[in-house]
Amino acid sequence: MGAFWDVFGAVVCVCGLAFVGWWLFGLLLRPLPGRGARVVLAGQGGGENLEQMVRSFLWLRGLGLLRCPIVIADAGLSPAGWELALRLTARWPEVVLWPASDLGDYIART
């Protein structure tokens, strides 16, 4: 019975050390909480890859690896692309649609 508790204690210690290592590695990879940073995605044409890119950055936000807002810069979106970008901004409040020529105004405003 003593061997069981020795093995159990060793397994608990290994799991504890693995958790601490995973947590410290996560702190190393996690960016600093800079509020001045923005993710800017260029929206062009019909926005073919726009939803995939937005979902990728939202996934990073969900993991806690990204803390900045996501800006879709209108750099020549077609009406279908504009509609897609509007749906994305309506679905997720951390996604903003902004004209590419006025990005300086957006940055100064926030």
PDB file of C-alpha atoms in Angstrom:
ATOM      1  CA  MET A   1       0.000   0.000   0.000  1.00  0.00           C
ATOM      2  CA  GLY A   2       2.945   2.323   0.601  1.00  0.00           C
ATOM      3  CA  ALA A   3       4.065   1.977  -3.012  1.00  0.00           C
ATOM      4  CA  PHE A   4       0.648   3.143  -4.195  1.00  0.00           C
ATOM      5  CA  TRP A   5       0.926   6.374  -2.224  1.00  0.00           C
ATOM      6  CA  ASP A   6       4.475   6.924  -3.463  1.00  0.00           C
ATOM      7  CA  VAL A   7       3.334   6.578  -7.098  1.00  0.00           C
ATOM      8  CA  PHE A   8       0.262   8.725  -6.437  1.00  0.00           C
ATOM      9  CA  GLY A   9       2.393  11.448  -4.840  1.00  0.00           C
ATOM     10  CA  ALA A  10       4.840  11.369  -7.740  1.00  0.00           C
ATOM     11  CA  VAL A  11       2.013  11.685 -10.280  1.00  0.00           C
ATOM     12  CA  VAL A  12       0.508  14.630  -8.377  1.00  0.00           C
ATOM     13  CA  CYS A  13       3.912  16.345  -8.240  1.00  0.00           C
ATOM     14  CA  VAL A  14       4.508  15.813 -11.960  1.00  0.00           C
ATOM     15  CA  CYS A  15       1.056  17.181 -12.805  1.00  0.00           C
ATOM     16  CA  GLY A  16       1.630  20.173 -10.531  1.00  0.00           C
ATOM     17  CA  LEU A  17       4.989  20.948 -12.114  1.00  0.00           C
ATOM     18  CA  ALA A  18       3.510  20.553 -15.602  1.00  0.00           C
ATOM     19  CA  PHE A  19       0.734  23.003 -14.713  1.00  0.00           C
ATOM     20  CA  VAL A  20       3.170  25.567 -13.302  1.00  0.00           C
ATOM     21  CA  GLY A  21       5.378  25.230 -16.395  1.00  0.00           C
ATOM     22  CA  TRP A  22       2.382  25.628 -18.703  1.00  0.00           C
ATOM     23  CA  TRP A  23       1.219  28.703 -16.779  1.00  0.00           C
ATOM     24  CA  LEU A  24       4.668  30.341 -16.835  1.00  0.00           C
ATOM     25  CA  PHE A  25       5.065  29.594 -20.551  1.00  0.00           C
ATOM     26  CA  GLY A  26       1.646  31.186 -21.139  1.00  0.00           C
ATOM     27  CA  LEU A  27       2.759  34.315 -19.275  1.00  0.00           C
ATOM     28  CA  LEU A  28       5.844  34.444 -21.446  1.00  0.00           C
ATOM     29  CA  LEU A  29       3.804  34.316 -24.654  1.00  0.00           C
ATOM     30  CA  ARG A  30       1.002  36.601 -23.504  1.00  0.00           C
ATOM     31  CA  PRO A  31       1.453  40.132 -24.823  1.00  0.00           C
ATOM     32  CA  LEU A  32       1.552  43.155 -22.612  1.00  0.00           C
ATOM     33  CA  PRO A  33      -1.859  44.735 -22.039  1.00  0.00           C
ATOM     34  CA  GLY A  34      -1.225  47.678 -24.351  1.00  0.00           C
ATOM     35  CA  ARG A  35      -4.427  49.566 -25.092  1.00  0.00           C
ATOM     36  CA  GLY A  36      -2.788  51.499 -27.929  1.00  0.00           C
ATOM     37  CA  ALA A  37      -2.391  48.448 -30.147  1.00  0.00           C
ATOM     38  CA  ARG A  38      -4.912  47.651 -32.901  1.00  0.00           C
ATOM     39  CA  VAL A  39      -5.298  44.761 -35.327  1.00  0.00           C
ATOM     40  CA  VAL A  40      -6.038  46.270 -38.744  1.00  0.00           C
ATOM     41  CA  LEU A  41      -7.443  44.000 -41.444  1.00  0.00           C
ATOM     42  CA  ALA A  42      -7.659  45.379 -44.952  1.00  0.00           C
ATOM     43  CA  GLY A  43     -11.088  44.767 -46.440  1.00  0.00           C
ATOM     44  CA  GLN A  44     -10.982  44.621 -50.233  1.00  0.00           C
ATOM     45  CA  GLY A  45     -13.366  43.412 -52.898  1.00  0.00           C
ATOM     46  CA  GLY A  46     -15.961  40.961 -51.672  1.00  0.00           C
ATOM     47  CA  GLY A  47     -14.097  40.293 -48.430  1.00  0.00           C
ATOM     48  CA  GLU A  48     -13.294  36.694 -49.381  1.00  0.00           C
ATOM     49  CA  ASN A  49     -10.979  35.950 -46.429  1.00  0.00           C
ATOM     50  CA  LEU A  50     -12.328  38.607 -44.087  1.00  0.00           C
ATOM     51  CA  GLU A  51     -14.502  36.381 -41.910  1.00  0.00           C
ATOM     52  CA  GLN A  52     -11.745  33.793 -41.545  1.00  0.00           C
ATOM     53  CA  MET A  53      -9.237  36.436 -40.462  1.00  0.00           C
ATOM     54  CA  VAL A  54     -11.689  37.981 -37.991  1.00  0.00           C
ATOM     55  CA  ARG A  55     -12.496  34.572 -36.505  1.00  0.00           C
ATOM     56  CA  SER A  56      -8.765  33.831 -36.172  1.00  0.00           C
ATOM     57  CA  PHE A  57      -8.148  36.979 -34.173  1.00  0.00           C
ATOM     58  CA  LEU A  58     -11.289  36.409 -32.100  1.00  0.00           C
ATOM     59  CA  TRP A  59      -9.976  32.940 -31.303  1.00  0.00           C
ATOM     60  CA  LEU A  60      -6.753  34.535 -30.032  1.00  0.00           C
ATOM     61  CA  ARG A  61      -8.849  36.945 -27.964  1.00  0.00           C
ATOM     62  CA  GLY A  62     -10.765  33.999 -26.521  1.00  0.00           C
ATOM     63  CA  LEU A  63      -7.513  32.377 -25.451  1.00  0.00           C
ATOM     64  CA  GLY A  64      -6.418  35.589 -23.770  1.00  0.00           C
ATOM     65  CA  LEU A  65      -3.470  36.088 -26.112  1.00  0.00           C
ATOM     66  CA  LEU A  66      -4.865  39.232 -27.734  1.00  0.00           C
ATOM     67  CA  ARG A  67      -6.469  42.164 -25.976  1.00  0.00           C
ATOM     68  CA  CYS A  68      -6.753  44.837 -28.635  1.00  0.00           C
ATOM     69  CA  PRO A  69      -9.738  45.705 -30.845  1.00  0.00           C
ATOM     70  CA  ILE A  70      -9.979  44.416 -34.412  1.00  0.00           C
ATOM     71  CA  VAL A  71     -10.426  47.083 -37.096  1.00  0.00           C
ATOM     72  CA  ILE A  72     -11.618  46.253 -40.601  1.00  0.00           C
ATOM     73  CA  ALA A  73     -10.219  49.006 -42.819  1.00  0.00           C
ATOM     74  CA  ASP A  74     -12.423  49.598 -45.846  1.00  0.00           C
ATOM     75  CA  ALA A  75      -9.845  49.642 -48.638  1.00  0.00           C
ATOM     76  CA  GLY A  76     -12.230  49.174 -51.532  1.00  0.00           C
ATOM     77  CA  LEU A  77     -14.949  46.808 -50.347  1.00  0.00           C
ATOM     78  CA  SER A  78     -17.641  45.972 -52.854  1.00  0.00           C
ATOM     79  CA  PRO A  79     -21.295  46.212 -51.729  1.00  0.00           C
ATOM     80  CA  ALA A  80     -21.248  42.475 -50.895  1.00  0.00           C
ATOM     81  CA  GLY A  81     -18.000  42.907 -48.951  1.00  0.00           C
ATOM     82  CA  TRP A  82     -19.410  45.922 -47.119  1.00  0.00           C
ATOM     83  CA  GLU A  83     -22.477  43.887 -46.135  1.00  0.00           C
ATOM     84  CA  LEU A  84     -20.241  41.064 -44.852  1.00  0.00           C
ATOM     85  CA  ALA A  85     -18.157  43.518 -42.822  1.00  0.00           C
ATOM     86  CA  LEU A  86     -21.319  45.032 -41.332  1.00  0.00           C
ATOM     87  CA  ARG A  87     -22.546  41.576 -40.315  1.00  0.00           C
ATOM     88  CA  LEU A  88     -19.197  40.863 -38.648  1.00  0.00           C
ATOM     89  CA  THR A  89     -19.293  44.125 -36.694  1.00  0.00           C
ATOM     90  CA  ALA A  90     -22.898  43.474 -35.645  1.00  0.00           C
ATOM     91  CA  ARG A  91     -22.035  39.976 -34.467  1.00  0.00           C
ATOM     92  CA  TRP A  92     -18.935  40.874 -32.455  1.00  0.00           C
ATOM     93  CA  PRO A  93     -18.766  44.280 -30.714  1.00  0.00           C
ATOM     94  CA  GLU A  94     -14.944  44.225 -30.551  1.00  0.00           C
ATOM     95  CA  VAL A  95     -14.789  44.360 -34.365  1.00  0.00           C
ATOM     96  CA  VAL A  96     -14.985  47.833 -35.912  1.00  0.00           C
ATOM     97  CA  LEU A  97     -15.465  48.825 -39.565  1.00  0.00           C
ATOM     98  CA  TRP A  98     -13.660  52.024 -40.513  1.00  0.00           C
ATOM     99  CA  PRO A  99     -12.658  53.710 -43.794  1.00  0.00           C
ATOM    100  CA  ALA A 100      -8.964  53.175 -44.522  1.00  0.00           C
ATOM    101  CA  SER A 101      -8.456  56.853 -45.317  1.00  0.00           C
ATOM    102  CA  ASP A 102      -9.663  57.862 -41.815  1.00  0.00           C
ATOM    103  CA  LEU A 103      -7.734  55.364 -39.679  1.00  0.00           C
ATOM    104  CA  GLY A 104      -5.778  58.209 -38.126  1.00  0.00           C
ATOM    105  CA  ASP A 105      -9.036  59.692 -36.851  1.00  0.00           C
ATOM    106  CA  TYR A 106     -10.061  56.339 -35.346  1.00  0.00           C
ATOM    107  CA  ILE A 107      -6.741  55.978 -33.536  1.00  0.00           C
ATOM    108  CA  ALA A 108      -6.873  59.558 -32.241  1.00  0.00           C
ATOM    109  CA  ARG A 109     -10.477  59.067 -31.089  1.00  0.00           C
ATOM    110  CA  THR A 110      -9.772  55.978 -28.981  1.00  0.00           C
TER     111      THR A 110
END
